[in-house]
One Martini backbone bead per residue (centre of mass of N, CA, C, O) as a GRO file, in nm:
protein
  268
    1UNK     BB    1  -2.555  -3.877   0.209
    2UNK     BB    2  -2.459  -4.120   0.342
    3UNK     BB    3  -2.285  -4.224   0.104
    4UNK     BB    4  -2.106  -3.993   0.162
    5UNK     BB    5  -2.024  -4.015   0.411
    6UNK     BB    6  -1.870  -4.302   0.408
    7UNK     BB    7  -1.689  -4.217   0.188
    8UNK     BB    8  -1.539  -4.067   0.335
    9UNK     BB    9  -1.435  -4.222   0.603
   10UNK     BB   10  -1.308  -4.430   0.436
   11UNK     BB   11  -1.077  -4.225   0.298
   12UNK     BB   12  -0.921  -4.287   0.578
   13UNK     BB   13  -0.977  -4.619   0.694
   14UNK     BB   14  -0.790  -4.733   0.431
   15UNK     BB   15  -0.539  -4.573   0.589
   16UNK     BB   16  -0.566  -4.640   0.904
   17UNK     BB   17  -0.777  -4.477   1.016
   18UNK     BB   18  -0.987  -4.416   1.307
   19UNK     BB   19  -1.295  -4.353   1.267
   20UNK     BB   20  -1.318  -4.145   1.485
   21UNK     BB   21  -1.121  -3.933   1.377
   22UNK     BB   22  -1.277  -3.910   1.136
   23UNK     BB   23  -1.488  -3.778   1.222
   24UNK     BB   24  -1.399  -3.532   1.380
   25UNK     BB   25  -1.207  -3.410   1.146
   26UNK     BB   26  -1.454  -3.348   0.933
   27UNK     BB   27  -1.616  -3.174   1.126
   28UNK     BB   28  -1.415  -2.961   1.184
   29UNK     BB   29  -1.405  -2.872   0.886
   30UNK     BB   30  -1.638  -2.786   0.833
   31UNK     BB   31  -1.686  -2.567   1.042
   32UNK     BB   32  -1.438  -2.408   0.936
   33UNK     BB   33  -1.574  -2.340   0.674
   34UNK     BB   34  -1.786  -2.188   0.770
   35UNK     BB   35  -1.635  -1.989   0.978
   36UNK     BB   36  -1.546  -1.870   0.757
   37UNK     BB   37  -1.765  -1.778   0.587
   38UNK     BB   38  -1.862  -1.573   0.847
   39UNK     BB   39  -1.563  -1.404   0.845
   40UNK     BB   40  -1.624  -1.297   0.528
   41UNK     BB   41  -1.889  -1.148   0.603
   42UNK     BB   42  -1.782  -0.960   0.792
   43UNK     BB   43  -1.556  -0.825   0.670
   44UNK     BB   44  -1.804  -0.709   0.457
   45UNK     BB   45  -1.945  -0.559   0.665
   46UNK     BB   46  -1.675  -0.372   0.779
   47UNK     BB   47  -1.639  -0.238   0.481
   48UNK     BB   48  -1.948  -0.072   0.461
   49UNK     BB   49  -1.933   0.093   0.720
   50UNK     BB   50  -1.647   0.214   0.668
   51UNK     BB   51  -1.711   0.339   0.396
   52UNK     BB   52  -1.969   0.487   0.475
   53UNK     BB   53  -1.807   0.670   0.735
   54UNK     BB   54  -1.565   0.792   0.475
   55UNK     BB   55  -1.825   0.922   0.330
   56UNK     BB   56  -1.861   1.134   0.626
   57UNK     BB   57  -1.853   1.420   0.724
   58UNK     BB   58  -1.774   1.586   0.973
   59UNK     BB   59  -1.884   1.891   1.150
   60UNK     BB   60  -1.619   2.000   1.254
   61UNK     BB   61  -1.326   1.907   1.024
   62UNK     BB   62  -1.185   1.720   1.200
   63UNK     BB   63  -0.901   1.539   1.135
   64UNK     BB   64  -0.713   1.236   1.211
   65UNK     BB   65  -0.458   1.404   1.280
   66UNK     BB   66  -0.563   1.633   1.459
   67UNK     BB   67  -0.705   1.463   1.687
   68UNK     BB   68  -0.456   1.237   1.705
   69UNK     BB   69  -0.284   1.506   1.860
   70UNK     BB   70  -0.456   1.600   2.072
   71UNK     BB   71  -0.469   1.367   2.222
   72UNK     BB   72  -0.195   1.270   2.275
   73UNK     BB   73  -0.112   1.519   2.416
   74UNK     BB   74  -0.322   1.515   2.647
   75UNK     BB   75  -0.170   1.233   2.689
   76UNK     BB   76   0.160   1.240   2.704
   77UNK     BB   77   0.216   1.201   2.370
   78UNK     BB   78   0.400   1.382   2.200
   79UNK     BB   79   0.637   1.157   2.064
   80UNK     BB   80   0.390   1.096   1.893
   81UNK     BB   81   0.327   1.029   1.603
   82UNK     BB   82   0.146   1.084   1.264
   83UNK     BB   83   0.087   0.860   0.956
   84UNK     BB   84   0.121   0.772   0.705
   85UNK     BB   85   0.063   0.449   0.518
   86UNK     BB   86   0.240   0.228   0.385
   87UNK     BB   87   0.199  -0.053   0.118
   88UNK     BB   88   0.276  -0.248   0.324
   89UNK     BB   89   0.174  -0.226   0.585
   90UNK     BB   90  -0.131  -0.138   0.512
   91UNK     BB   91  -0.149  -0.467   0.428
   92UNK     BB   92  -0.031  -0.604   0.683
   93UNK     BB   93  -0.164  -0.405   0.932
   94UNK     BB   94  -0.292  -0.139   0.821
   95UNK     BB   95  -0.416   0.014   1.125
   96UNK     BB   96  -0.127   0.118   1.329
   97UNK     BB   97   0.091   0.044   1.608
   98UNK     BB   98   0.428   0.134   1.687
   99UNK     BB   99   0.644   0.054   1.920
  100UNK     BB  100   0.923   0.073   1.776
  101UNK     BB  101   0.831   0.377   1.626
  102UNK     BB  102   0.636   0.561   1.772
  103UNK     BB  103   0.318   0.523   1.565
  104UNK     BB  104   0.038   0.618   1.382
  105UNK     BB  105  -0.086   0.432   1.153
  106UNK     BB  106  -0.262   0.511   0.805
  107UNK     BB  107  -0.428   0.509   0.611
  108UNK     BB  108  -0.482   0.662   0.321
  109UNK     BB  109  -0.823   0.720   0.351
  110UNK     BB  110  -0.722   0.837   0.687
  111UNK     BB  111  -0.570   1.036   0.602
  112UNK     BB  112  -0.609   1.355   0.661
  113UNK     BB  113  -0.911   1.295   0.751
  114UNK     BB  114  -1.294   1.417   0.779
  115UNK     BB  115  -1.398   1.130   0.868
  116UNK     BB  116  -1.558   0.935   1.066
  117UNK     BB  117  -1.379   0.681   1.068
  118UNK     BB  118  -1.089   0.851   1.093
  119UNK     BB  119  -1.156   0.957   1.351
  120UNK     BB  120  -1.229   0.671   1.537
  121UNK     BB  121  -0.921   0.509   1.410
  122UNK     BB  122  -0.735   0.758   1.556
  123UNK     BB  123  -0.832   0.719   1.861
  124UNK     BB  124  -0.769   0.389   1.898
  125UNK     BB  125  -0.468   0.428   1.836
  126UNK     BB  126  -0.462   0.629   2.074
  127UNK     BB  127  -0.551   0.368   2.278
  128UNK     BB  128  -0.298   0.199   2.232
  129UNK     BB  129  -0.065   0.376   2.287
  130UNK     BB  130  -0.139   0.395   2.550
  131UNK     BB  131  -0.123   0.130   2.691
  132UNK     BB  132   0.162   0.089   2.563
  133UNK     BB  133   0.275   0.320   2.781
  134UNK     BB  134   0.144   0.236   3.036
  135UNK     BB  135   0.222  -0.103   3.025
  136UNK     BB  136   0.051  -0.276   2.906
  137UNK     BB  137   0.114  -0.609   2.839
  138UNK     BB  138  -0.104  -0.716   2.663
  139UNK     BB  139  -0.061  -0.532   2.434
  140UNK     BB  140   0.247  -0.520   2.385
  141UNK     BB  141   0.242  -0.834   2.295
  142UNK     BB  142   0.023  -0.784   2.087
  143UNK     BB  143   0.218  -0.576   1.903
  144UNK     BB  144   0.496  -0.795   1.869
  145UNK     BB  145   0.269  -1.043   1.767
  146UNK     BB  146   0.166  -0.955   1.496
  147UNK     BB  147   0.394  -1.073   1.297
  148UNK     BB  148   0.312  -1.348   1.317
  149UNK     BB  149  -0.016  -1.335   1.256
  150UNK     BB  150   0.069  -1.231   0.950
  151UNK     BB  151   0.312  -1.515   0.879
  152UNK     BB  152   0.227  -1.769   0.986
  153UNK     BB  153   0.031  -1.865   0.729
  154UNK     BB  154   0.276  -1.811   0.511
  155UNK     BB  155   0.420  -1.965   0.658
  156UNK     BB  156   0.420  -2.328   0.743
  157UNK     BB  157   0.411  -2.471   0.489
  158UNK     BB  158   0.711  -2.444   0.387
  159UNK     BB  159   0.845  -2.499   0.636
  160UNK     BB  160   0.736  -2.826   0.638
  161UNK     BB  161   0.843  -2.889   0.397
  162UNK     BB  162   1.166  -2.824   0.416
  163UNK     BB  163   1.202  -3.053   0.598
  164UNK     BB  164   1.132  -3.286   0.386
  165UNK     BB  165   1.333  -3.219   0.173
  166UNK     BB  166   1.576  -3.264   0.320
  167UNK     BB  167   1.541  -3.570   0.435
  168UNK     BB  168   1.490  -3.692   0.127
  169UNK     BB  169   1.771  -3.580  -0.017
  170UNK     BB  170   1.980  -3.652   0.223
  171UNK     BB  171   1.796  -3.924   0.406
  172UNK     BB  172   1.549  -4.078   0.255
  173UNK     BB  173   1.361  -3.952   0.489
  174UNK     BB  174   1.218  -3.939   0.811
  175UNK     BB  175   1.339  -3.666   1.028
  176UNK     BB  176   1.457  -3.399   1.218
  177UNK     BB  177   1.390  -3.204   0.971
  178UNK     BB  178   1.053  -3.255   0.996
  179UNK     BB  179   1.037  -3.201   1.305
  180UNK     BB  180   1.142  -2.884   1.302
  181UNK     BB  181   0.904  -2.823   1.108
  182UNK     BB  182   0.672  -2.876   1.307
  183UNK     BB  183   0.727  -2.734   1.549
  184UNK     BB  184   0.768  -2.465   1.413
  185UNK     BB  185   0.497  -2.443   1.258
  186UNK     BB  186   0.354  -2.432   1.544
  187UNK     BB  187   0.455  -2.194   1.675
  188UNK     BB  188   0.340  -2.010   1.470
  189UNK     BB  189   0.025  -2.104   1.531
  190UNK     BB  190   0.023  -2.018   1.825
  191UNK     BB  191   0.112  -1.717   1.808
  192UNK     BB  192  -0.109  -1.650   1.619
  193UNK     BB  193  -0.331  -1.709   1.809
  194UNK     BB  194  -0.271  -1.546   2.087
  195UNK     BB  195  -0.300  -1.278   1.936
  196UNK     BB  196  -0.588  -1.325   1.873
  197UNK     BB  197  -0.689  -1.336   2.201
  198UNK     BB  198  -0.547  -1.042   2.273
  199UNK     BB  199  -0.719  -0.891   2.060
  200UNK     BB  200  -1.010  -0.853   2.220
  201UNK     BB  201  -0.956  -0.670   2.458
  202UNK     BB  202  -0.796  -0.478   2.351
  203UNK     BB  203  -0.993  -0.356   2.112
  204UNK     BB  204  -1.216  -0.307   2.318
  205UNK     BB  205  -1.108  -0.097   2.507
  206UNK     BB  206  -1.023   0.104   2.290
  207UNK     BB  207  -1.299   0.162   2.219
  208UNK     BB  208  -1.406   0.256   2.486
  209UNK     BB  209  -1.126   0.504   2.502
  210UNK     BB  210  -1.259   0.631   2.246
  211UNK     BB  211  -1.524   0.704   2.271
  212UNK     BB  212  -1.443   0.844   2.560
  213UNK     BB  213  -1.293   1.085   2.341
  214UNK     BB  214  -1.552   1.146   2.177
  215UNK     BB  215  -1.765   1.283   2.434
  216UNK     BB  216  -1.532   1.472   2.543
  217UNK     BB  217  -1.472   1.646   2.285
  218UNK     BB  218  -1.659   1.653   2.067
  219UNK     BB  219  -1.597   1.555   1.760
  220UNK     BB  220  -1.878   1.418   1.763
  221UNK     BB  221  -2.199   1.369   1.710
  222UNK     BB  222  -2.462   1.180   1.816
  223UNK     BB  223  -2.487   1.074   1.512
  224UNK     BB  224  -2.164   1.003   1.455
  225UNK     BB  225  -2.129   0.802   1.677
  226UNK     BB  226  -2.284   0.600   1.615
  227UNK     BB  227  -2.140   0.524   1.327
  228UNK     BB  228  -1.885   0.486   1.553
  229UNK     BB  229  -2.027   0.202   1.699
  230UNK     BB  230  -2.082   0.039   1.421
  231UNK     BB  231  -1.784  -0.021   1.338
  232UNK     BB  232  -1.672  -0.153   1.622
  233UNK     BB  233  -1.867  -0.390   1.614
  234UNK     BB  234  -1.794  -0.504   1.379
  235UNK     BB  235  -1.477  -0.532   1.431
  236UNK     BB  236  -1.575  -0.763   1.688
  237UNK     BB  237  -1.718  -0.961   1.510
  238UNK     BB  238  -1.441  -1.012   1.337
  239UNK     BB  239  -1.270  -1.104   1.571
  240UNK     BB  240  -1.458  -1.349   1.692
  241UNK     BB  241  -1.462  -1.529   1.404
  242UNK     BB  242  -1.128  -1.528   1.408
  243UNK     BB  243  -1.083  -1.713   1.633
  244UNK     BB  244  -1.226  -1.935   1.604
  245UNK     BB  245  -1.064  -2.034   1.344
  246UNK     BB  246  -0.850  -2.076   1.498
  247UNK     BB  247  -0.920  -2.286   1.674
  248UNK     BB  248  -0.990  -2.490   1.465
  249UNK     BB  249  -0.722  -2.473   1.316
  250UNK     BB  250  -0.561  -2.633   1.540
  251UNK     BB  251  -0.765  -2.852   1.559
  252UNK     BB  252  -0.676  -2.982   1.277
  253UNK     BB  253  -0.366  -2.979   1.294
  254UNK     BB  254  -0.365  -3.179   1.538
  255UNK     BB  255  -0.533  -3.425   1.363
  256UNK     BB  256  -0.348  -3.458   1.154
  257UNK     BB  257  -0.074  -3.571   1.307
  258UNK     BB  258  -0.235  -3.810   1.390
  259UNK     BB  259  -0.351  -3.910   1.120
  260UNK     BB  260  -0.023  -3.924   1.030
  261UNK     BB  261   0.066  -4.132   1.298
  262UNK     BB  262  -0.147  -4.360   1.182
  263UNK     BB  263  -0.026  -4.416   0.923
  264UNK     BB  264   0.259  -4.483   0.934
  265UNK     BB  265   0.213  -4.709   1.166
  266UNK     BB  266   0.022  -4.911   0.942
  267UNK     BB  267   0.276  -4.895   0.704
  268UNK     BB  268   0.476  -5.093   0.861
   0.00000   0.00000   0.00000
């Protein structure tokens, strides 16, 4: 182990990185893997009770259509739609709310369904929709930053090969178009982070102020409470480990930077 040690550090430090960076960048990266590994089994775990709520019909009978219009009027937000999402929506935002185009969109699966998660998760997005009405600031940031936290990690790489590409085939070397590539690349992932930041507290809330439209219209009784609280709670676990991921590949983007600013100094 310990040479196994020894032989990844060396293959930094052949390269001209200072051993500090590389301990530092690898210990870095091995959490990042862990930490991936943890919000995969969250995710998995996410999936399995979302899965169990939406096998468990309510005993009310009413659809998740049918709530999230009953709530929506009783908050004054009448003007607000409530549809089934599209095969692209469904994939890259999942269950959400359109700040620009007042709707509440939902999976094909909890669409005009009355099972328990179906019902739990069009309250969810009526309490987002509520902030989001309400002018709450967090919220609308949070919900027009959704589309770089969803595409931010799918450009990242191709904008900055695109810079040096530019640099290399134009003028045979790194300068201003790598530069442009890099800095671009940084601000997808720095405003990818902040989405996800902002997404804790708001899904919070949401999900408290979903509860307690479930407590108070009695939509939901109380052995079916708990399994929309077993729900929410896991969503907010899968929440939390998906920001530390953001955190640590924040900092691994930014040690990689050094340590390639590390290698072209000594190479030179």
């Amino acid at each position: 182990m310990k040479e196994f040690w020894n032989n990844l550090i060396e293959s930094f430090t052949s390269k001209g990185v200072s051993e500090t960076l590389a301990i530092v960048y690898i210990i870095v990266s091995m959490l990042l893997i862990v930490m991936a590994v943890v919000a995969l089994v969250m995710r998995i775990i996410v999936m399995i009770k979302y899965a169990d709520g939406n096998n468990t019909k309510t005993k009310s009978s009413k659809t998740s259509f049918e709530v999230a219009r009953e709530a929506l009027n009783k908050a004054g937000l009448s003007h607000i739609q409530v549809k089934r999402s599209g095969f692209f929506r469904a994939t890259f935002f999942g269950n959400s709310y359109s700040l620009s185009q007042k709707t509440i969109y939902l999976r094909r699966g909890l669409a005009d369904k009355d099972s328990i998660t179906a019902v739990s998760m069009a309250l969810q997005k009526v309490a987002i929709a509520k902030m989001c009405e309400d002018g709450n600031g967090m919220t609308k940031t949070r919900n027009v930053m959704q589309i770089l936290n969803v595409f931010a990690p799918i450009m990242f790489v191709p904008i900055i090969l695109l810079g040096f590409l530019i640099d290399f085939i134009v003028f045979q070397t790194v300068g201003a178009f790598s530069i442009v590539g890099i800095v671009v690349g940084l601000f997808l992932i720095l405003t990818g982070l902040i989405a996800t930041i902002l997404s804790l507290p708001v899904e919070k809330k949401a999900n408290t102020m979903a509860f307690n439209i479930i407590q108070k219209t009695g939509v939901l009784n109380e052995e079916e409470q708990q399994v929309a609280k077993k729900v929410f709670s896991a969503y907010m676990v899968a929440y939390i480990c998906e920001f530390i991921v953001a955190i640590i590949k924040a900092v691994q983007i930014v040690l990689e930077i050094v340590i390639n600013a590390q290698i072209n100094k000594n190479s030179k």
